[in-house]
mmCIF file of C-alpha atoms in Angstrom:
data_model
loop_
_atom_site.group_PDB
_atom_site.id
_atom_site.type_symbol
_atom_site.label_atom_id
_atom_site.label_comp_id
_atom_site.label_asym_id
_atom_site.label_seq_id
_atom_site.Cartn_x
_atom_site.Cartn_y
_atom_site.Cartn_z
ATOM 1 C CA MET A 1 -9.306 -13.518 -9.219
ATOM 2 C CA LYS A 2 -12.748 -10.718 -9.508
ATOM 3 C CA LYS A 3 -12.451 -6.964 -10.792
ATOM 4 C CA LEU A 4 -13.641 -4.904 -8.775
ATOM 5 C CA PHE A 5 -15.101 -2.035 -11.437
ATOM 6 C CA GLY A 6 -15.492 1.802 -10.549
ATOM 7 C CA LEU A 7 -13.521 0.393 -6.862
ATOM 8 C CA ASN A 8 -14.037 3.753 -4.387
ATOM 9 C CA PRO A 9 -10.949 4.069 -2.389
ATOM 10 C CA GLN A 10 -12.934 5.683 -0.102
ATOM 11 C CA GLU A 11 -14.815 2.988 1.399
ATOM 12 C CA TYR A 12 -12.005 0.865 2.382
ATOM 13 C CA GLU A 13 -9.178 3.938 3.344
ATOM 14 C CA HIS A 14 -8.391 3.946 6.576
ATOM 15 C CA PRO A 15 -10.852 7.049 8.573
ATOM 16 C CA VAL A 16 -7.330 7.794 10.482
ATOM 17 C CA ASP A 17 -5.647 8.012 7.185
ATOM 18 C CA ARG A 18 -8.329 10.673 5.606
ATOM 19 C CA THR A 19 -8.582 13.202 8.400
ATOM 20 C CA THR A 20 -5.499 13.194 9.149
ATOM 21 C CA LEU A 21 -4.574 14.428 5.673
ATOM 22 C CA LYS A 22 -7.101 16.320 5.467
ATOM 23 C CA TYR A 23 -6.082 18.326 8.771
ATOM 24 C CA LEU A 24 -2.573 18.960 7.419
ATOM 25 C CA LYS A 25 -3.332 20.134 4.242
ATOM 26 C CA ALA A 26 -5.345 22.846 6.136
ATOM 27 C CA LEU A 27 -1.988 24.124 8.390
ATOM 28 C CA PRO A 28 -0.839 26.925 8.347
ATOM 29 C CA GLY A 29 2.446 26.701 6.112
ATOM 30 C CA PHE A 30 1.744 23.577 4.396
ATOM 31 C CA GLU A 31 2.046 24.793 1.021
ATOM 32 C CA LYS A 32 5.052 26.552 1.357
ATOM 33 C CA VAL A 33 7.092 23.524 2.885
ATOM 34 C CA SER A 34 5.111 20.926 0.168
ATOM 35 C CA GLY A 35 7.020 23.909 -2.565
ATOM 36 C CA LEU A 36 10.320 23.655 -0.988
ATOM 37 C CA ILE A 37 10.481 20.084 -0.415
ATOM 38 C CA LEU A 38 8.755 18.598 -4.085
ATOM 39 C CA ASN A 39 11.676 20.118 -6.394
ATOM 40 C CA TRP A 40 10.851 18.718 -9.675
ATOM 41 C CA GLY A 41 14.429 18.802 -10.468
ATOM 42 C CA THR A 42 15.691 16.526 -7.181
ATOM 43 C CA ILE A 43 12.876 13.963 -7.861
ATOM 44 C CA LYS A 44 13.652 13.708 -11.215
ATOM 45 C CA TRP A 45 17.252 12.919 -11.166
ATOM 46 C CA GLU A 46 16.504 10.392 -8.191
ATOM 47 C CA LEU A 47 13.963 8.542 -10.988
ATOM 48 C CA ALA A 48 16.341 8.642 -13.271
ATOM 49 C CA GLU A 49 18.948 6.623 -10.700
ATOM 50 C CA LEU A 50 16.387 4.632 -10.145
ATOM 51 C CA ARG A 51 15.152 3.885 -13.708
ATOM 52 C CA GLY A 52 19.106 3.063 -14.636
ATOM 53 C CA SER A 53 19.709 0.963 -11.756
ATOM 54 C CA ASN A 54 17.609 -1.588 -11.843
ATOM 55 C CA PHE A 55 15.318 -4.222 -14.320
ATOM 56 C CA ARG A 56 12.807 -2.332 -16.418
ATOM 57 C CA VAL A 57 9.456 -5.196 -16.534
ATOM 58 C CA THR A 58 7.674 -5.095 -19.497
ATOM 59 C CA PRO A 59 5.431 -7.278 -21.658
ATOM 60 C CA LYS A 60 8.089 -8.299 -23.299
ATOM 61 C CA SER A 61 11.545 -8.368 -20.342
ATOM 62 C CA CYS A 62 9.253 -10.396 -17.706
ATOM 63 C CA PRO A 63 5.973 -10.869 -19.831
ATOM 64 C CA GLU A 64 4.588 -12.969 -16.593
ATOM 65 C CA LEU A 65 5.427 -10.428 -13.671
ATOM 66 C CA TYR A 66 4.298 -7.961 -15.962
ATOM 67 C CA LYS A 67 0.982 -9.486 -16.891
ATOM 68 C CA GLN A 68 0.539 -10.199 -13.004
ATOM 69 C CA VAL A 69 1.472 -6.680 -11.600
ATOM 70 C CA GLU A 70 -1.859 -5.717 -14.875
ATOM 71 C CA ASN A 71 -4.133 -8.316 -13.266
ATOM 72 C CA ILE A 72 -3.838 -6.590 -10.036
ATOM 73 C CA ALA A 73 -4.067 -3.192 -11.703
ATOM 74 C CA ASN A 74 -7.371 -4.279 -13.556
ATOM 75 C CA ALA A 75 -8.585 -5.964 -10.220
ATOM 76 C CA LEU A 76 -8.604 -2.844 -8.225
ATOM 77 C CA ASP A 77 -9.674 -0.474 -11.293
ATOM 78 C CA VAL A 78 -6.275 1.834 -10.897
ATOM 79 C CA GLU A 79 -5.844 3.743 -13.789
ATOM 80 C CA ASP A 80 -2.096 5.660 -13.406
ATOM 81 C CA PHE A 81 -1.022 2.185 -14.187
ATOM 82 C CA PRO A 82 3.494 2.943 -13.246
ATOM 83 C CA GLU A 83 6.276 1.325 -14.609
ATOM 84 C CA ILE A 84 7.378 -1.170 -13.197
ATOM 85 C CA TYR A 85 11.398 -2.221 -11.890
ATOM 86 C CA THR A 86 12.887 -4.734 -9.724
ATOM 87 C CA GLN A 87 15.480 -4.132 -7.478
ATOM 88 C CA TRP A 88 17.672 -6.538 -5.807
ATOM 89 C CA GLY A 89 17.381 -6.901 -1.964
ATOM 90 C CA TYR A 90 16.848 -10.394 -0.509
ATOM 91 C CA PHE A 91 13.727 -9.276 2.122
ATOM 92 C CA ILE A 92 9.800 -8.769 1.100
ATOM 93 C CA ASN A 93 8.985 -5.607 0.658
ATOM 94 C CA ALA A 94 8.026 -2.889 -2.291
ATOM 95 C CA TYR A 95 7.523 0.929 -3.173
ATOM 96 C CA THR A 96 6.595 3.037 -4.833
ATOM 97 C CA THR A 97 7.585 6.861 -5.721
ATOM 98 C CA GLY A 98 7.646 9.181 -8.638
ATOM 99 C CA TYR A 99 6.319 12.839 -8.941
ATOM 100 C CA LYS A 100 2.121 13.492 -10.347
ATOM 101 C CA GLU A 101 1.541 10.778 -13.413
ATOM 102 C CA ASP A 102 5.486 9.647 -13.302
ATOM 103 C CA THR A 103 5.605 6.407 -10.790
ATOM 104 C CA LEU A 104 7.480 4.136 -10.408
ATOM 105 C CA LEU A 105 6.670 0.591 -8.752
ATOM 106 C CA THR A 106 9.307 -1.198 -7.700
ATOM 107 C CA LEU A 107 9.396 -4.880 -6.229
ATOM 108 C CA TYR A 108 12.585 -6.426 -4.924
ATOM 109 C CA SER A 109 14.196 -9.483 -5.418
ATOM 110 C CA GLY A 110 12.642 -11.243 -2.490
ATOM 111 C CA ALA A 111 9.377 -10.522 -2.672
ATOM 112 C CA VAL A 112 9.396 -11.799 -6.426
ATOM 113 C CA ASP A 113 11.428 -15.255 -5.129
ATOM 114 C CA LEU A 114 9.743 -15.834 -1.467
ATOM 115 C CA LEU A 115 5.992 -15.346 -1.651
ATOM 116 C CA SER A 116 3.128 -17.218 -3.400
ATOM 117 C CA LYS A 117 1.638 -15.993 -6.099
ATOM 118 C CA GLU A 118 -1.472 -14.926 -4.376
ATOM 119 C CA GLN A 119 0.835 -13.261 -1.730
ATOM 120 C CA LEU A 120 2.699 -10.983 -3.840
ATOM 121 C CA ASP A 121 -0.733 -10.123 -5.464
ATOM 122 C CA PHE A 122 -1.058 -8.976 -1.644
ATOM 123 C CA ILE A 123 2.005 -7.224 -1.945
ATOM 124 C CA ILE A 124 1.539 -5.625 -5.026
ATOM 125 C CA GLY A 125 -2.177 -4.397 -4.759
ATOM 126 C CA HIS A 126 -0.783 -2.585 -1.511
ATOM 127 C CA GLU A 127 1.492 -1.050 -3.586
ATOM 128 C CA MET A 128 -1.468 0.004 -6.365
ATOM 129 C CA GLY A 129 -3.587 1.207 -3.186
ATOM 130 C CA HIS A 130 -0.994 4.107 -2.582
ATOM 131 C CA ILE A 131 -1.307 4.854 -6.672
ATOM 132 C CA LYS A 132 -5.252 4.823 -6.242
ATOM 133 C CA SER A 133 -5.410 6.556 -3.178
ATOM 134 C CA LYS A 134 -2.944 9.469 -4.425
ATOM 135 C CA HIS A 135 -0.549 8.844 -1.287
ATOM 136 C CA VAL A 136 2.516 8.541 -3.280
ATOM 137 C CA ILE A 137 3.274 12.728 -3.910
ATOM 138 C CA TYR A 138 2.696 12.806 0.163
ATOM 139 C CA HIS A 139 4.980 9.745 0.534
ATOM 140 C CA VAL A 140 7.600 11.339 -0.879
ATOM 141 C CA MET A 141 7.460 14.663 0.655
ATOM 142 C CA ALA A 142 7.600 12.793 4.270
ATOM 143 C CA SER A 143 10.494 10.892 3.183
ATOM 144 C CA LYS A 144 12.094 14.253 2.068
ATOM 145 C CA ILE A 145 11.283 16.375 4.893
ATOM 146 C CA VAL A 146 12.503 13.885 7.873
ATOM 147 C CA ALA A 147 15.777 13.980 5.956
ATOM 148 C CA LYS A 148 15.881 18.058 5.236
ATOM 149 C CA SER A 149 13.740 19.162 8.242
ATOM 150 C CA SER A 150 17.042 20.556 10.138
ATOM 151 C CA GLN A 151 17.825 22.559 7.067
ATOM 152 C CA LEU A 152 15.115 24.337 5.890
ATOM 153 C CA PRO A 153 14.710 27.775 6.384
ATOM 154 C CA ILE A 154 11.733 27.669 8.063
ATOM 155 C CA ALA A 155 10.876 28.050 12.394
ATOM 156 C CA SER A 156 10.932 25.223 14.462
ATOM 157 C CA GLU A 157 7.273 25.783 15.079
ATOM 158 C CA LEU A 158 6.053 25.841 11.710
ATOM 159 C CA ILE A 159 8.325 22.751 10.589
ATOM 160 C CA LEU A 160 7.892 19.907 13.668
ATOM 161 C CA PRO A 161 3.969 20.000 13.210
ATOM 162 C CA ILE A 162 4.196 18.965 9.786
ATOM 163 C CA THR A 163 6.563 16.852 9.694
ATOM 164 C CA PHE A 164 5.735 14.352 12.708
ATOM 165 C CA GLY A 165 1.975 15.431 11.487
ATOM 166 C CA LEU A 166 2.761 13.253 7.977
ATOM 167 C CA ILE A 167 4.479 10.862 8.964
ATOM 168 C CA TYR A 168 1.904 9.700 11.502
ATOM 169 C CA TRP A 169 -0.139 9.954 7.987
ATOM 170 C CA TYR A 170 1.894 8.342 6.347
ATOM 171 C CA ARG A 171 1.554 4.841 8.527
ATOM 172 C CA MET A 172 -1.901 4.869 8.964
ATOM 173 C CA SER A 173 -1.658 5.162 4.953
ATOM 174 C CA GLU A 174 -0.355 1.874 5.154
ATOM 175 C CA PHE A 175 -3.198 0.950 7.077
ATOM 176 C CA THR A 176 -5.256 1.495 3.781
ATOM 177 C CA SER A 177 -2.888 -0.229 1.869
ATOM 178 C CA ASP A 178 -2.911 -3.727 3.138
ATOM 179 C CA ARG A 179 -7.062 -3.499 2.880
ATOM 180 C CA ALA A 180 -6.459 -2.249 -0.457
ATOM 181 C CA GLY A 181 -3.470 -5.500 -1.084
ATOM 182 C CA LEU A 182 -6.095 -8.011 0.299
ATOM 183 C CA LEU A 183 -9.002 -6.158 -2.247
ATOM 184 C CA ALA A 184 -6.199 -7.624 -4.153
ATOM 185 C CA CYS A 185 -5.526 -11.520 -3.368
ATOM 186 C CA GLN A 186 -9.506 -11.536 -2.340
ATOM 187 C CA ASN A 187 -7.505 -14.095 0.011
ATOM 188 C CA PRO A 188 -7.322 -13.317 3.892
ATOM 189 C CA ASP A 189 -5.196 -16.367 4.745
ATOM 190 C CA ALA A 190 -2.649 -14.904 1.852
ATOM 191 C CA ALA A 191 -2.528 -11.429 2.793
ATOM 192 C CA ILE A 192 -1.788 -13.030 6.408
ATOM 193 C CA GLU A 193 0.549 -15.392 5.676
ATOM 194 C CA THR A 194 2.521 -12.467 3.564
ATOM 195 C CA ILE A 195 2.239 -10.037 6.798
ATOM 196 C CA ILE A 196 3.879 -13.164 8.947
ATOM 197 C CA LYS A 197 6.587 -13.835 6.863
ATOM 198 C CA MET A 198 7.099 -10.052 6.324
ATOM 199 C CA THR A 199 8.161 -10.781 10.811
ATOM 200 C CA GLY A 200 11.151 -12.385 9.379
ATOM 201 C CA VAL A 201 10.173 -15.952 10.089
ATOM 202 C CA PRO A 202 13.126 -18.063 7.995
ATOM 203 C CA LYS A 203 12.321 -19.964 4.936
ATOM 204 C CA LYS A 204 13.194 -23.245 6.201
ATOM 205 C CA TYR A 205 9.487 -22.978 8.866
ATOM 206 C CA TYR A 206 7.614 -21.310 6.043
ATOM 207 C CA ASN A 207 5.480 -24.355 5.873
ATOM 208 C CA SER A 208 5.119 -25.215 9.443
ATOM 209 C CA VAL A 209 4.813 -21.565 11.005
ATOM 210 C CA SER A 210 1.354 -21.727 12.220
ATOM 211 C CA LYS A 211 -0.864 -18.826 11.255
ATOM 212 C CA GLU A 212 -3.477 -19.791 13.535
ATOM 213 C CA VAL A 213 -0.980 -19.240 16.504
ATOM 214 C CA PHE A 214 0.111 -15.747 14.721
ATOM 215 C CA LEU A 215 -3.005 -13.891 15.145
ATOM 216 C CA GLU A 216 -3.319 -14.603 18.470
ATOM 217 C CA GLN A 217 -0.406 -13.371 19.034
ATOM 218 C CA ALA A 218 -1.331 -10.100 16.166
ATOM 219 C CA LYS A 219 -4.508 -9.751 18.645
ATOM 220 C CA GLU A 220 -3.183 -9.761 21.967
ATOM 221 C CA PHE A 221 -0.977 -7.253 20.865
ATOM 222 C CA GLU A 222 -3.385 -4.851 19.809
ATOM 223 C CA TYR A 223 -5.295 -5.832 23.235
ATOM 224 C CA LEU A 224 -2.172 -4.973 25.224
ATOM 225 C CA LEU A 225 -2.036 -1.473 23.225
ATOM 226 C CA SER A 226 -4.776 0.036 25.083
ATOM 227 C CA GLY A 227 -3.197 -0.008 28.808
ATOM 228 C CA PRO A 228 0.858 1.301 29.322
ATOM 229 C CA GLU A 229 2.270 -0.008 26.427
ATOM 230 C CA LYS A 230 0.462 2.741 24.582
ATOM 231 C CA ILE A 231 2.153 5.325 25.041
ATOM 232 C CA ILE A 232 5.463 3.315 24.530
ATOM 233 C CA LYS A 233 4.493 2.320 21.448
ATOM 234 C CA ASN A 234 3.457 6.155 20.658
ATOM 235 C CA ILE A 235 6.803 7.061 21.957
ATOM 236 C CA SER A 236 8.266 3.477 19.475
ATOM 237 C CA VAL A 237 7.036 5.231 15.757
ATOM 238 C CA LEU A 238 7.058 8.472 16.781
ATOM 239 C CA ASP A 239 9.451 8.987 13.651
ATOM 240 C CA ASN A 240 8.752 5.768 11.776
ATOM 241 C CA THR A 241 6.845 5.892 8.250
ATOM 242 C CA HIS A 242 5.554 2.061 8.484
ATOM 243 C CA PRO A 243 3.924 0.892 11.415
ATOM 244 C CA TRP A 244 4.804 -2.328 13.050
ATOM 245 C CA THR A 245 3.750 -5.459 11.280
ATOM 246 C CA VAL A 246 1.947 -7.076 13.679
ATOM 247 C CA LEU A 247 0.096 -4.308 14.690
ATOM 248 C CA ARG A 248 0.042 -4.420 10.870
ATOM 249 C CA ALA A 249 -1.649 -8.260 11.355
ATOM 250 C CA ALA A 250 -3.977 -6.472 14.044
ATOM 251 C CA GLU A 251 -5.578 -3.910 11.961
ATOM 252 C CA LEU A 252 -6.223 -6.035 8.554
ATOM 253 C CA ILE A 253 -8.157 -8.866 11.105
ATOM 254 C CA LYS A 254 -10.266 -6.506 12.660
ATOM 255 C CA TRP A 255 -11.639 -5.230 9.101
ATOM 256 C CA ILE A 256 -12.163 -8.419 8.167
ATOM 257 C CA ASP A 257 -14.287 -9.578 10.866
ATOM 258 C CA SER A 258 -16.558 -5.682 11.039
ATOM 259 C CA GLY A 259 -17.487 -7.718 7.538
ATOM 260 C CA GLU A 260 -16.846 -4.913 5.192
ATOM 261 C CA TYR A 261 -14.033 -6.660 3.443
ATOM 262 C CA GLN A 262 -16.367 -8.777 2.430
ATOM 263 C CA ARG A 263 -19.206 -6.033 2.072
ATOM 264 C CA ILE A 264 -17.212 -4.251 -0.330
ATOM 265 C CA LEU A 265 -16.152 -6.996 -2.284
ATOM 266 C CA ASP A 266 -19.720 -8.253 -2.900
ATOM 267 C CA LYS A 267 -20.497 -4.301 -4.268
ATOM 268 C CA TYR A 268 -18.045 -4.190 -6.707
ATOM 269 C CA SER A 269 -17.277 -7.510 -8.091
ATOM 270 C CA ALA A 270 -17.911 -8.158 -11.437
ATOM 271 C CA ILE A 271 -20.439 -10.594 -13.247
ATOM 272 C CA GLN A 272 -19.497 -13.265 -15.815
ATOM 273 C CA CYS A 273 -21.035 -12.658 -19.008
ATOM 274 C CA PRO A 274 -23.420 -16.214 -19.957
ATOM 275 C CA HIS A 275 -22.716 -15.412 -23.815
ATOM 276 C CA CYS A 276 -19.069 -14.869 -23.651
ATOM 277 C CA SER A 277 -17.949 -14.922 -20.126
ATOM 278 C CA SER A 278 -16.033 -11.832 -19.803
ATOM 279 C CA ASP A 279 -16.352 -9.897 -16.357
ATOM 280 C CA ILE A 280 -18.538 -7.335 -16.473
ATOM 281 C CA PRO A 281 -19.937 -4.561 -13.771
ATOM 282 C CA GLN A 282 -22.689 -5.618 -11.984
ATOM 283 C CA GLY A 283 -26.265 -4.355 -12.884
ATOM 284 C CA SER A 284 -25.020 -3.746 -16.683
ATOM 285 C CA ALA A 285 -27.734 -4.119 -19.549
ATOM 286 C CA GLU A 286 -25.696 -5.645 -21.951
ATOM 287 C CA CYS A 287 -21.610 -7.190 -21.942
ATOM 288 C CA SER A 288 -19.938 -3.810 -23.343
ATOM 289 C CA ILE A 289 -17.411 -7.168 -24.759
ATOM 290 C CA CYS A 290 -20.112 -8.779 -26.780
ATOM 291 C CA GLY A 291 -23.040 -6.737 -26.672
ATOM 292 C CA GLY A 292 -24.866 -9.718 -25.344
ATOM 293 C CA LYS A 293 -27.576 -8.944 -23.511
ATOM 294 C CA LEU A 294 -28.317 -9.831 -19.840
#
């Protein structure tokens, strides 16, 4: 796995992710609603429950998994390293939550057990992408505003645009983090295979399912959404925080085919010091580890 020194998230963020969040922040009442929703006392209580219910992954408690998460954070050049937990649930998923610098990354047992190392790298990289792009606080806000919007003492004409805008942005941010997941695992096949497993393929068929057939399904589905089905899709996902799984595959394939994935990988990939074999940034005059001249 290549370390991507100085990786700039703006280079791989989905364009609608960036523009939608910028638009939301400019909406009248956004700050007021944020203040009501992002109650630190409530979030702190929820984080305490999470810490008290799940297994914490540390270098001592679970060194192999901890090291895997640490390697992904290093590969994506993530500065804000989260606390790591596992949670019981036999499906392929993970989530990141928190407030400001207090960030927790939780992996479901199914993700750890049912995925290969590179596939799990994709899932971990996806969550690290949320941290790197500073999505987490707005994800918390989106989740809470959906649950509490009917109770908020603010006129509906103020709440509704923010509510649906946040949910729409949340879906777009998932496309961004899928790209981060791919940049983390650095294996397009592993990324697509992970998404295939997320669609619900039974474990007994993991080794026989055709990736090529699924890619055809993803591309065909995206084509269908250019017609009347697009209206159905827009209505169906109106209050969903995540895009349809097949659509996520189609979006990732499109990004790979555009050449952007390879361009970013080539631009930020570390080079190896000829003296000590350490990873160092491209263009370095000397190795920061051994001091050898390059």
